[in-house]
XYZ file of N, CA and C in Angstrom:
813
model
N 60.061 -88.321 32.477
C 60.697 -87.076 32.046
C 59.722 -85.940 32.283
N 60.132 -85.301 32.699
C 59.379 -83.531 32.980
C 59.542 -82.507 32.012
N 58.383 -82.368 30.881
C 58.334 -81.879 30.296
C 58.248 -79.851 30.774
N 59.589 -78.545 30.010
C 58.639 -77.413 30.661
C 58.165 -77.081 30.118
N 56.834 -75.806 30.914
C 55.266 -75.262 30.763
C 55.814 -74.291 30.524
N 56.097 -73.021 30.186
C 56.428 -71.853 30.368
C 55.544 -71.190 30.909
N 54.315 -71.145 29.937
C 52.777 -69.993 31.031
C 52.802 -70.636 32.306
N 52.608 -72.133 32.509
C 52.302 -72.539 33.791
C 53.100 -71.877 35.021
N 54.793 -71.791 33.876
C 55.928 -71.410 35.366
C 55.084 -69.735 35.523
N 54.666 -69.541 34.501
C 54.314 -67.926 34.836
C 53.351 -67.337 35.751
N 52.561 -68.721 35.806
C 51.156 -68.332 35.978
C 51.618 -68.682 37.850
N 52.476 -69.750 38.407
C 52.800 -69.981 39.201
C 53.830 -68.658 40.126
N 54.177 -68.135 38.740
C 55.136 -67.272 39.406
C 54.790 -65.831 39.802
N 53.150 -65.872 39.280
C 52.538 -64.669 39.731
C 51.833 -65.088 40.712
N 51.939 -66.176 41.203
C 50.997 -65.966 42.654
C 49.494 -66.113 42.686
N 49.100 -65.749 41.429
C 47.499 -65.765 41.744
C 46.731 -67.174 40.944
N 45.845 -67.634 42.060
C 45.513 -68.805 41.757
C 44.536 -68.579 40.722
N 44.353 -69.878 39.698
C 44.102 -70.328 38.461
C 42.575 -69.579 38.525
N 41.621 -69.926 39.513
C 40.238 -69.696 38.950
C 40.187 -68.896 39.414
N 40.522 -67.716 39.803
C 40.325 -66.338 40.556
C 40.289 -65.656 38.686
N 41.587 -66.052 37.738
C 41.648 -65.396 36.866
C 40.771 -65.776 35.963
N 40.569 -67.178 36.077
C 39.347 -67.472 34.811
C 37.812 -67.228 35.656
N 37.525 -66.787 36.711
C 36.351 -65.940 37.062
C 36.592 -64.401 36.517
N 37.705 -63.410 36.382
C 37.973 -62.634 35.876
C 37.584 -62.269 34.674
N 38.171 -63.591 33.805
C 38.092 -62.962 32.370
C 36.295 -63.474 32.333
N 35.764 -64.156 32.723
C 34.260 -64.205 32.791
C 33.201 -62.636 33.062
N 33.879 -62.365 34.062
C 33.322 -60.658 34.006
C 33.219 -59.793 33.299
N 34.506 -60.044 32.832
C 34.994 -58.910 31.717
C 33.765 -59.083 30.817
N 33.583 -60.439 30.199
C 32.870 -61.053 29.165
C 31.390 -60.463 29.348
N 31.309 -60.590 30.486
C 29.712 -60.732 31.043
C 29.459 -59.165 30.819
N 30.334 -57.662 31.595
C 30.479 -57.089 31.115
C 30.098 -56.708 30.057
N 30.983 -56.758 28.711
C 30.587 -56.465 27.493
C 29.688 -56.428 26.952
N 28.846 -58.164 27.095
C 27.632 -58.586 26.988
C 25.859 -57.771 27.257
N 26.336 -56.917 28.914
C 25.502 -56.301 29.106
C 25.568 -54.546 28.885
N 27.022 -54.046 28.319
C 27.139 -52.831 27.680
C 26.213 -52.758 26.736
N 26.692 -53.920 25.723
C 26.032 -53.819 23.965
C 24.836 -53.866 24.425
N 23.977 -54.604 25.125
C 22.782 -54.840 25.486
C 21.938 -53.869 26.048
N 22.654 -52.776 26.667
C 22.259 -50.850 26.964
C 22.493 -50.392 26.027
N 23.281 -50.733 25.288
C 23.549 -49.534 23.567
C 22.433 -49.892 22.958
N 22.029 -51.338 22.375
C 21.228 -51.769 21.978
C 19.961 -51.081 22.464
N 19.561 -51.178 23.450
C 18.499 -50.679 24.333
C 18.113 -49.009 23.705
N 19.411 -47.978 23.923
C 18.684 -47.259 23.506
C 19.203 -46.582 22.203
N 19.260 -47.547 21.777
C 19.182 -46.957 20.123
C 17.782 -47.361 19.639
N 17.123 -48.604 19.839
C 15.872 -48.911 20.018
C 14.878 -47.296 20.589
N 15.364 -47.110 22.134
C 14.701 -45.770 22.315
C 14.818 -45.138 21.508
N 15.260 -44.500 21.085
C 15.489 -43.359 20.239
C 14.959 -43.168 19.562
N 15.108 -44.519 18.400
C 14.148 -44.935 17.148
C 12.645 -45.231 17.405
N 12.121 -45.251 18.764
C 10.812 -45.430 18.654
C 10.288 -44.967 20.181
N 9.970 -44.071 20.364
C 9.454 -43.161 22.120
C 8.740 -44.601 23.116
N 8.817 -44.533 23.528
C 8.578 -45.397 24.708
C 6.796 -45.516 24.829
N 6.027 -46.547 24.926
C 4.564 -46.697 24.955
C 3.570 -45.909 23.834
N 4.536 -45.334 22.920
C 3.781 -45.450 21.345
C 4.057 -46.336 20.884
N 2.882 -47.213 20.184
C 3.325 -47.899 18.997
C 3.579 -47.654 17.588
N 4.169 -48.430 16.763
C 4.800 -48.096 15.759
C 3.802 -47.530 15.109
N 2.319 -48.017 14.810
C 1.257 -47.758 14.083
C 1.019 -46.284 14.495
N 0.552 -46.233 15.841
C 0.386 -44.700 15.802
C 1.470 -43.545 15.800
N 2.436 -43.849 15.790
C 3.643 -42.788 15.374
C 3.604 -42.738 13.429
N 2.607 -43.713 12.772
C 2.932 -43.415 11.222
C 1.781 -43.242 10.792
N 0.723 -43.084 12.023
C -0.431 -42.124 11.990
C -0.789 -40.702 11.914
N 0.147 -40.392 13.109
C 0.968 -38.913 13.381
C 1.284 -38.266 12.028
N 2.009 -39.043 11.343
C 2.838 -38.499 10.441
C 2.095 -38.179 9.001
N 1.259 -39.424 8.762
C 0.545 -39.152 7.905
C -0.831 -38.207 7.969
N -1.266 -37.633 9.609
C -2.230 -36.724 9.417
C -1.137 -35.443 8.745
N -2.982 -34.555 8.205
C -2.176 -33.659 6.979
C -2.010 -32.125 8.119
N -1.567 -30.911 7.884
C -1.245 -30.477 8.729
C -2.681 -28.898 8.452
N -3.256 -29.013 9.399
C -4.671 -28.019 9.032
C -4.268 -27.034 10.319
N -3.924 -25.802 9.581
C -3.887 -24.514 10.034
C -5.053 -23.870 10.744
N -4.912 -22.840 12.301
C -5.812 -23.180 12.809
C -6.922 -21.707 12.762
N -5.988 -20.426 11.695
C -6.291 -19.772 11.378
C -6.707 -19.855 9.937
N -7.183 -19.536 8.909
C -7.463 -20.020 7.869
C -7.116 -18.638 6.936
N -6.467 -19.251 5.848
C -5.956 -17.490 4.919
C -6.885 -16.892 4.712
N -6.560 -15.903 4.435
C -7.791 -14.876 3.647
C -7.699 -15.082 1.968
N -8.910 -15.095 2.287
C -9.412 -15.560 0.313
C -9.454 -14.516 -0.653
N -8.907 -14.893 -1.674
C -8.449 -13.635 -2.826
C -9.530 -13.373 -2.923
N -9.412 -11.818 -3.812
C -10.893 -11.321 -3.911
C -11.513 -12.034 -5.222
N -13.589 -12.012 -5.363
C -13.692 -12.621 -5.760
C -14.703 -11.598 -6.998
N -14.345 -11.527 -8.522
C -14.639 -11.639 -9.908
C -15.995 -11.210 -9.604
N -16.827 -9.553 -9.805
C -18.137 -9.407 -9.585
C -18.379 -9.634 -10.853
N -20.091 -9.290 -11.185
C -20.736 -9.554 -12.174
C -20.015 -7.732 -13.055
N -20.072 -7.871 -14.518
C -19.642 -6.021 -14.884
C -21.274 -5.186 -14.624
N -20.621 -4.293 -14.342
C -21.982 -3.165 -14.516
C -21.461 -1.911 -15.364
N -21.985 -1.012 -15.403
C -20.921 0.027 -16.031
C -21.399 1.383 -15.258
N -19.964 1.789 -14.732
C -19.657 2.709 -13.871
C -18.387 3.201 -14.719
N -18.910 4.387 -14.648
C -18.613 5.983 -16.082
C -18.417 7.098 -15.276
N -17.713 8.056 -16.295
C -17.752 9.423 -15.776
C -18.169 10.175 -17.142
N -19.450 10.622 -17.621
C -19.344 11.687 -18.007
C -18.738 13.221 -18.112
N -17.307 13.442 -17.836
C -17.051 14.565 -17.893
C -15.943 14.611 -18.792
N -15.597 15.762 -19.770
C -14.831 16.054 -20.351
C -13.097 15.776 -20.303
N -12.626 15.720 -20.775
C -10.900 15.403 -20.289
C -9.711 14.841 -21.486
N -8.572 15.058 -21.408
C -7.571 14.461 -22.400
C -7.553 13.581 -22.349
N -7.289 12.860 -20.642
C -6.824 11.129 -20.864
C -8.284 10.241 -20.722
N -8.066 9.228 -20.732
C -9.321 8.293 -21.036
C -9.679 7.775 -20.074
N -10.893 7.324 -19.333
C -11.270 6.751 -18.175
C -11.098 5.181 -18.334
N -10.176 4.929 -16.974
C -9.786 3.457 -17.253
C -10.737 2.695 -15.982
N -11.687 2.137 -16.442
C -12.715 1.147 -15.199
C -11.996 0.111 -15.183
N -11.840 -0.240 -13.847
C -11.131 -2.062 -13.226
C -12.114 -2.383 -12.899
N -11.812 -3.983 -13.179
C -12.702 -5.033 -13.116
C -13.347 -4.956 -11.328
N -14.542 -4.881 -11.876
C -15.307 -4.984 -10.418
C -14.622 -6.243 -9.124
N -14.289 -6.653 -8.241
C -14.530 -7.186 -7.226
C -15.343 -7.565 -6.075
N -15.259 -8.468 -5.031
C -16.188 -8.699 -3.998
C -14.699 -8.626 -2.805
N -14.530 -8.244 -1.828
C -13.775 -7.341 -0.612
C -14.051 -8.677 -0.382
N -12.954 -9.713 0.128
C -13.590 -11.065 1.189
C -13.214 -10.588 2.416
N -12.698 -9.535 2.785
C -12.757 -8.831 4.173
C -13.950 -8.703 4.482
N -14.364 -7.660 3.776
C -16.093 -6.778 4.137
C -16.923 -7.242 3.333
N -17.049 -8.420 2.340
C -17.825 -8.383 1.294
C -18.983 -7.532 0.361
N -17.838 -6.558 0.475
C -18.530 -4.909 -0.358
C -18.145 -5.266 -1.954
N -18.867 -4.991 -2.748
C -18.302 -5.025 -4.272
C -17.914 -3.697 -4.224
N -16.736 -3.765 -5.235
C -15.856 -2.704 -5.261
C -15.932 -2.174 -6.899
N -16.435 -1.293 -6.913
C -16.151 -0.851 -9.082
C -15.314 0.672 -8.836
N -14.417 0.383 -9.609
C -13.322 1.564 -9.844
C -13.096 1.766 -11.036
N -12.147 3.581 -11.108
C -12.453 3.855 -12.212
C -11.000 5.268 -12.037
N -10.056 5.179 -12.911
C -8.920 6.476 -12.764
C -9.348 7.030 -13.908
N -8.235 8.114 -14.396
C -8.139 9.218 -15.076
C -6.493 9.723 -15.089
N -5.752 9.660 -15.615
C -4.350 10.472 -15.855
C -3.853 9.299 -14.799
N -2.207 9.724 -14.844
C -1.588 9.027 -14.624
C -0.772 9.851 -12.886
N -0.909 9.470 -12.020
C -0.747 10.477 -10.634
C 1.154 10.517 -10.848
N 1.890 9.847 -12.051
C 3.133 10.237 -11.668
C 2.883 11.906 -13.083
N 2.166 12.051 -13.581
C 1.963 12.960 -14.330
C 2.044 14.384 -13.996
N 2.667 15.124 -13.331
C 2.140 16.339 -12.450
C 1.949 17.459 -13.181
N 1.954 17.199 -14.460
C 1.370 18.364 -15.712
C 0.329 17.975 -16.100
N -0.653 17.008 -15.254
C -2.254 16.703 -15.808
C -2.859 16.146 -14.518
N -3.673 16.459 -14.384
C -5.258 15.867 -13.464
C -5.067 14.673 -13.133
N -5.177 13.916 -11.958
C -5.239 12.311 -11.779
C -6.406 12.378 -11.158
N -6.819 11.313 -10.924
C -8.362 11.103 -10.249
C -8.574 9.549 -10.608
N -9.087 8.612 -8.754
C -9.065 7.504 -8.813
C -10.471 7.641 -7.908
N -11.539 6.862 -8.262
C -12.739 7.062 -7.696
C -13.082 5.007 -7.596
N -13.661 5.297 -5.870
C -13.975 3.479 -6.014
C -15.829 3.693 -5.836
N -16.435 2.834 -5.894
C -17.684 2.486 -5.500
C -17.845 1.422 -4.749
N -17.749 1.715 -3.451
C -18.582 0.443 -2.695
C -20.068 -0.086 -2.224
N -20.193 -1.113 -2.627
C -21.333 -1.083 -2.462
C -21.874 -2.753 -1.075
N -23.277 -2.870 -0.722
C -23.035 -4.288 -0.015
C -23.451 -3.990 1.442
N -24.199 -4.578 1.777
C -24.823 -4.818 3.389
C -24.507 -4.058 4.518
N -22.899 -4.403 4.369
C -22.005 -3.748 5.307
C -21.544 -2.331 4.782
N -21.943 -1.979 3.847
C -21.461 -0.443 3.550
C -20.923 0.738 4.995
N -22.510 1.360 5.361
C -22.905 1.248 6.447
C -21.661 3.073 6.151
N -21.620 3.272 7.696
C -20.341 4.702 7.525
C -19.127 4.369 7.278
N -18.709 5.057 6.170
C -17.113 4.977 5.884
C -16.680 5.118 7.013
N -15.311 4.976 7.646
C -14.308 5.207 8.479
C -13.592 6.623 8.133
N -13.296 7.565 8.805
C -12.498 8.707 9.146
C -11.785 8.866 7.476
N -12.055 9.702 7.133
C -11.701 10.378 5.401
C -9.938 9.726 6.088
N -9.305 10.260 6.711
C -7.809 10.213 5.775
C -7.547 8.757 6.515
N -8.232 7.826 7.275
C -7.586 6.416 7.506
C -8.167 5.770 5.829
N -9.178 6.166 5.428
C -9.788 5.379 4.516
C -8.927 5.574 3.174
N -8.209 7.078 3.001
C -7.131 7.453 2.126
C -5.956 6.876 2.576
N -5.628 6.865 3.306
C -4.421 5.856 3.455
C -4.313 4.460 3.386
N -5.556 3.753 3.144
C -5.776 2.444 3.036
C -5.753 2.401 1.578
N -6.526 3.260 0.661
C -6.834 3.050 -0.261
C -5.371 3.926 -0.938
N -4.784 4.594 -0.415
C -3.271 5.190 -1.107
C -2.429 4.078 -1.132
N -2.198 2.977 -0.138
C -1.162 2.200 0.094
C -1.602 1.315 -0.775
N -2.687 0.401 -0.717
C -3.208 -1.264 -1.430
C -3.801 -0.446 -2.689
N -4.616 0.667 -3.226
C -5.251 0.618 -4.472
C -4.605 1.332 -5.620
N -3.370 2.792 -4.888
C -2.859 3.798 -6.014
C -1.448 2.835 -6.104
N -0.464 3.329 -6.676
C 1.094 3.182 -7.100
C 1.314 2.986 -5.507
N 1.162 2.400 -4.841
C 2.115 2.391 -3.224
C 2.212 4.058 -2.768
N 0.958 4.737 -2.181
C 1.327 6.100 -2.084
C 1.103 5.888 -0.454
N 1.180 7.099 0.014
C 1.507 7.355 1.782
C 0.877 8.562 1.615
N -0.010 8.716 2.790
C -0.294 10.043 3.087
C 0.876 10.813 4.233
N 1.382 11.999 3.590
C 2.393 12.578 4.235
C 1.882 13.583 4.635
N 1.184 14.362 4.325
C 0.186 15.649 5.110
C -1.533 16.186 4.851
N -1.701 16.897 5.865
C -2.999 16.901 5.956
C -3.412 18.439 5.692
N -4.057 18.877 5.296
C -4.388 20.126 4.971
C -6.178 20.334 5.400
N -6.824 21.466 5.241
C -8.112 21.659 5.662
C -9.026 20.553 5.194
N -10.103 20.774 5.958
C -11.442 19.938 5.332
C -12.413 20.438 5.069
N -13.283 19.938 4.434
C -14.619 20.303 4.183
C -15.725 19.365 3.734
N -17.355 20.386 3.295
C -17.678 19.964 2.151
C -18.260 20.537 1.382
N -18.904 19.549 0.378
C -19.378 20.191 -0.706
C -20.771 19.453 -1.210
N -21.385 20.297 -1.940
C -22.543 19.625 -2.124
C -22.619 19.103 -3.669
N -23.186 17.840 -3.459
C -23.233 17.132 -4.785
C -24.770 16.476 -5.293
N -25.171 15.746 -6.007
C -26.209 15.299 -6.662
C -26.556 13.382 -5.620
N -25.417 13.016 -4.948
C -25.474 12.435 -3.756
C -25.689 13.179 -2.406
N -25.765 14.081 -2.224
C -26.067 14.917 -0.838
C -24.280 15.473 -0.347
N -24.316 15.639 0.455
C -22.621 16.877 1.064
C -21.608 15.669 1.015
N -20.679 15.882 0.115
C -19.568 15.217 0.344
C -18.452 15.795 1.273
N -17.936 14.519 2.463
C -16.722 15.065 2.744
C -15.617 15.349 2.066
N -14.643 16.376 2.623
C -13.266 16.595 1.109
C -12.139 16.548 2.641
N -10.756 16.589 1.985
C -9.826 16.643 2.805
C -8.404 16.997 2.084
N -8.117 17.655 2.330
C -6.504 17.625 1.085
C -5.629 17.460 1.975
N -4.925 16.801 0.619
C -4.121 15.760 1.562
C -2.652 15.428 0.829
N -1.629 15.428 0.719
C 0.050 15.550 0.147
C 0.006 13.856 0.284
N -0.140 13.013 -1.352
C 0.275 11.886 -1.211
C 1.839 11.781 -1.989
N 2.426 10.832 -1.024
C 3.827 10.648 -1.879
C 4.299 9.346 -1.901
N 5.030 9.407 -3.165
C 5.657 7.836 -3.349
C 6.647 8.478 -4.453
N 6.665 7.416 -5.325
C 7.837 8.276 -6.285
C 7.363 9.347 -6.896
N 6.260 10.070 -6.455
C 5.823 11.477 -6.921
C 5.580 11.761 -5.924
N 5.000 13.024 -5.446
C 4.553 13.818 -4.658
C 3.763 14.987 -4.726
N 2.037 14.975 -4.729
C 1.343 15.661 -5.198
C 0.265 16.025 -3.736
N -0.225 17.255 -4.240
C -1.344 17.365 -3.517
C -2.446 17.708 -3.558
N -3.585 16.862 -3.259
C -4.739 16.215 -4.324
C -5.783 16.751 -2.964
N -6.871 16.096 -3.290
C -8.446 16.568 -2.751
C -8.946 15.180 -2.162
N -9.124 14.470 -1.470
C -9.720 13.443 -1.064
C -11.295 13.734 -0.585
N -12.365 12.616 -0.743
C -13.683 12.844 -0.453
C -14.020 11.755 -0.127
N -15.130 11.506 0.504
C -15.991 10.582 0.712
C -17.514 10.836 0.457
N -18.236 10.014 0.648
C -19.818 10.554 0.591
C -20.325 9.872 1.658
N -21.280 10.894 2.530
C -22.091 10.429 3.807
C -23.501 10.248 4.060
N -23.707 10.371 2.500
C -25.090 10.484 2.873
C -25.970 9.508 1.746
N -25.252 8.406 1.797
C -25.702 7.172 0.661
C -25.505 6.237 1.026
N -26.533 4.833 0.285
C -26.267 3.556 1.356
C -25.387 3.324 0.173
N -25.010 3.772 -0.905
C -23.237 3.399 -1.135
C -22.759 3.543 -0.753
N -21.397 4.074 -0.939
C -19.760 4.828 -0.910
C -19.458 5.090 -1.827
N -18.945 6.059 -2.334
C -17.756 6.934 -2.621
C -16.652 7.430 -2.653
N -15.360 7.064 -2.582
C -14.227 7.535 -2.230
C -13.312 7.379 -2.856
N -12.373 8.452 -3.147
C -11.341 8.749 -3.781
C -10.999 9.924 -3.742
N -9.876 10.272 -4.800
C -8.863 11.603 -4.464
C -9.089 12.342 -5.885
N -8.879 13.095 -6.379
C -8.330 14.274 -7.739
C -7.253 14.870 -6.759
N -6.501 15.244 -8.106
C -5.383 15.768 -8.305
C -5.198 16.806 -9.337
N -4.787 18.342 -9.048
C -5.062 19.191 -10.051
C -3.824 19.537 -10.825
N -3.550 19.742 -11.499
C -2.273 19.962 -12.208
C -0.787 20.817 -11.204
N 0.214 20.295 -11.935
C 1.374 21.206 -11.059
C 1.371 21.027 -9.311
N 0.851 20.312 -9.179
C 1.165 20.201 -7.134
C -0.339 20.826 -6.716
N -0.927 21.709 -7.320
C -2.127 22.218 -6.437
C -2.996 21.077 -6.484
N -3.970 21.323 -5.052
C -5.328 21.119 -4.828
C -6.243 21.306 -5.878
N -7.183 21.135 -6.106
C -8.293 21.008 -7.363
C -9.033 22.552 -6.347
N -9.657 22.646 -7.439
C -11.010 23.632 -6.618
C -12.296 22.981 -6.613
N -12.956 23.397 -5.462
C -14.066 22.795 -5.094
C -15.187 23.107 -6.388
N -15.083 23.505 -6.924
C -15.951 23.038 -8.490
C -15.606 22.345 -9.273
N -14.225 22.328 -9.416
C -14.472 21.247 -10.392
C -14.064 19.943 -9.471
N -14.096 19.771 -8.348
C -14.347 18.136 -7.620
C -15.529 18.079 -7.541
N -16.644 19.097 -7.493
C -18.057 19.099 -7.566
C -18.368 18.485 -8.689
N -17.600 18.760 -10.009
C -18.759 18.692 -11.255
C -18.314 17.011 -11.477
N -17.151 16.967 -11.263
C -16.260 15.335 -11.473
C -17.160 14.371 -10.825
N -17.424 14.614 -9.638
C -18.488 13.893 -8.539
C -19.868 13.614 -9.689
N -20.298 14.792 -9.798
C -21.649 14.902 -10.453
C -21.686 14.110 -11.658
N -20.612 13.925 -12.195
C -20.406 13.533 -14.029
C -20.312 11.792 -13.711
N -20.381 11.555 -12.284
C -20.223 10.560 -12.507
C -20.951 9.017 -12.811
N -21.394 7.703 -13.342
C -22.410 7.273 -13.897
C -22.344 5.861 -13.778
N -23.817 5.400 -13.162
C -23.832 3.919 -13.041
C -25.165 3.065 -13.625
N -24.791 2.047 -14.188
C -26.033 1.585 -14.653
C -25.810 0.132 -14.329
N -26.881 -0.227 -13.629
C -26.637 -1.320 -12.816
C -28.135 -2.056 -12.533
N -28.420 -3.084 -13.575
C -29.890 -3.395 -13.411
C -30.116 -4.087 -12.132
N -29.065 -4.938 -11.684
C -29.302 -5.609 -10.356
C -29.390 -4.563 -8.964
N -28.775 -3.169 -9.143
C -29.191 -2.577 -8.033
C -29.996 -1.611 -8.364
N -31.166 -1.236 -8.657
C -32.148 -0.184 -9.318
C -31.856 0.649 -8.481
N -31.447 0.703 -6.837
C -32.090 2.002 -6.383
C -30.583 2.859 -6.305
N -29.257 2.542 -6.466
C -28.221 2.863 -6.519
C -27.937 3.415 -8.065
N -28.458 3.204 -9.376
C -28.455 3.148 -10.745
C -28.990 4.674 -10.531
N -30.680 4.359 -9.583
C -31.670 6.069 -9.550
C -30.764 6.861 -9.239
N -29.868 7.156 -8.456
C -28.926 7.804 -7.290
C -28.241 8.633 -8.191
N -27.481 7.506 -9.154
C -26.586 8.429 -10.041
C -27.308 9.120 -11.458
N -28.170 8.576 -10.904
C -29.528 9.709 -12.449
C -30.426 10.949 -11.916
N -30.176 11.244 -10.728
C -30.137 12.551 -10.052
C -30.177 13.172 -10.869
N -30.486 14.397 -10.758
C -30.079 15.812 -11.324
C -28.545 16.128 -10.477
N -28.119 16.973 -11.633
C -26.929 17.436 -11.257
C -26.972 18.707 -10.590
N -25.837 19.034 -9.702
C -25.950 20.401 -8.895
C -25.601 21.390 -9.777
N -26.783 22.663 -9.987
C -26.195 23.557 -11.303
C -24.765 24.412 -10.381
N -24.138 24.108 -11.278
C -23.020 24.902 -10.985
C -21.801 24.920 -12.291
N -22.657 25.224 -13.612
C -22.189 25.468 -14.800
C -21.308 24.417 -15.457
N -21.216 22.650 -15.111
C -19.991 22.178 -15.277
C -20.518 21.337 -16.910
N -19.450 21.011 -17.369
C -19.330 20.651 -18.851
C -19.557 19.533 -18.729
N -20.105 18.653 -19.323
C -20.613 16.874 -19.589
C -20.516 16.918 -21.159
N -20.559 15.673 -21.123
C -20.277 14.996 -22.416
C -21.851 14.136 -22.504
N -21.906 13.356 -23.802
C -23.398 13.246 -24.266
C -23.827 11.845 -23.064
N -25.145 11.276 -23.162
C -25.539 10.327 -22.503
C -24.486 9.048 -23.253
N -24.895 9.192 -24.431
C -24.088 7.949 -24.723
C -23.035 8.171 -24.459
N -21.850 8.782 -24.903
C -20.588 8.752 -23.956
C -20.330 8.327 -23.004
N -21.258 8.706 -22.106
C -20.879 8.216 -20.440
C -20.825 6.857 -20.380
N -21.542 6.199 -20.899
C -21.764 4.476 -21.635
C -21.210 3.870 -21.582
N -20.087 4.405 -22.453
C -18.853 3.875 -22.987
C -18.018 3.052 -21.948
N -17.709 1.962 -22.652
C -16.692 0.639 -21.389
C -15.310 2.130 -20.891
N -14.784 2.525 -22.123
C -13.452 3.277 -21.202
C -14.036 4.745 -20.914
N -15.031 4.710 -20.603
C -15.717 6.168 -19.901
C -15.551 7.750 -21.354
N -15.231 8.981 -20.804
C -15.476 10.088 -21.915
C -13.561 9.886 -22.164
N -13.262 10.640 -23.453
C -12.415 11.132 -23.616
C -12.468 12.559 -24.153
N -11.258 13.309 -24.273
C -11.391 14.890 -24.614
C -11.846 14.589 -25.761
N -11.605 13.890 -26.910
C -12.358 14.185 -28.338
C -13.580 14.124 -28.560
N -14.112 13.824 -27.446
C -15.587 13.274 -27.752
C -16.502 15.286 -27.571
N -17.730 15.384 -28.448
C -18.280 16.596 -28.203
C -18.286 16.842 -26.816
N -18.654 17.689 -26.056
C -18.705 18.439 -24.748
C -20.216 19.384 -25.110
N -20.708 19.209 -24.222
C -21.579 20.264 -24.122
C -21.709 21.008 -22.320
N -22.301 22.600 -22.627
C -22.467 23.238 -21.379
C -23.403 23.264 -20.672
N -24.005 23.130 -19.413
C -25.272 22.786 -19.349
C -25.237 24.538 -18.577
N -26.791 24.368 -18.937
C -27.357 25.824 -18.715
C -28.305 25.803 -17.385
């Protein structure tokens, strides 16, 4: 009896002989086999670069990451000295804590007076630099604009007015007036000093918008006071005689004082 095949009649009835198709589906197979085996391949790449080894790619990773410029270092806490103004006045002399410049390594001692948004009273911000590199200040109004922007309220120099100088108990100071503005707008006296292995520099400000007059930025200069056992010959400097030019001081001890003179304190005239 003859049992029927059905696939067989099919497979007969397509004509194509038996191992042509089972070499076929072998390809296919083989195929597949060597797809996954390229996927495989580079997912491997991917996950790991080609002729690094694993060790030194988690070497890489764990070095730490060293910058090839290096920050600039906050400034650094000087020893105090006391830097004063003997001269008469309402508001009180406020001295900031000395510094060391890690730019220039100049020690820096400063010292204000009134408040520069005040324009019904006197302001006045005076620095002392001192240090190796002192050497010549830079150009009066770049050095005011450095010191208007980083040391006052964020000020700008907006105009320039005449120059000069004047003579003080340090030798001729430069002056410059000069319109600083920020949320005020005043116009003050800027100076430097040129003829000291310190520095000197800062601005006054005279009441109502004017310029100061060159006496009393003279006598302010003159009134001003350092006692400083580690630098003897900078301490002599400011124990000068003063330039007579009639200006009012307050007593020795006063000048002393950690927050400098205030108006209540006696005044005397020098003759």
């Amino acid at each position: 009896m003859q049992s029927d095949h059905p696939s067989g009649e099919a497979k007969k009835a397509s004509g194509e002989p038996e191992g042509r198709r089972t070499l076929s589906l072998a390809g296919l197979g083989l195929r597949l086999v060597v797809a996954s085996a390229m996927i495989a391949a580079l997912c491997l790449y991917a996950r790991k670069p080609p002729g690094v080894p694993q060790q030194a790619v988690a070497e890489q990773v764990a070095t730490p990451f060293v910058p090839a410029t290096p920050a600039l270092k906050a400034p650094l806490a000087a020893t105090p000295v006391r830097f004063g103004l003997a001269d008469p006045g309402l508001d009180p002399v406020r001295v900031t804590a000395a510094r060391i410049d890690p730019a220039t390594g100049l020690r820096e001692d400063a010292l204000a007076r009134g408040a520069f948004e005040a324009v019904e009273a006197p302001a006045l911000r005076v620095t002392l630099a001192r240090g190796n590199a002192a050497g010549p200040a830079p150009g009066l109004f770049i050095l005011l604009a450095r010191r208007a922007a980083t040391d006052g309220p964020a000020l700008a120099v907006t105009r320039t007015g005449p120059g000069g100088r004047i003579a003080t108990k340090f030798g001729a100071v430069e002056t410059l007036e000069v319109t600083l503005g920020g949320a005020t707008r005043r116009t003050c006296t800027g100076f430097v000093s040129r003829e000291t292995a310190f520095r000197l520099d800062g601005w006054l400000c005279a009441p109502l918008g004017h310029p100061p007059e060159a006496r009393a930025l003279g006598c302010m200069i003159d009134a001003l006071s350092l006692d400083d056992p580690a630098d003897p010959d900078a301490t002599a400097a400011f124990l000068a005689p003063r330039t007579d030019r009639g200006c009012s001081v307050t007593t020795v001890a006063d000048a002393t004082e950690p927050t400098g003179s205030i108006g209540r304190r006696r005044a005397h005239t020098k003759k």
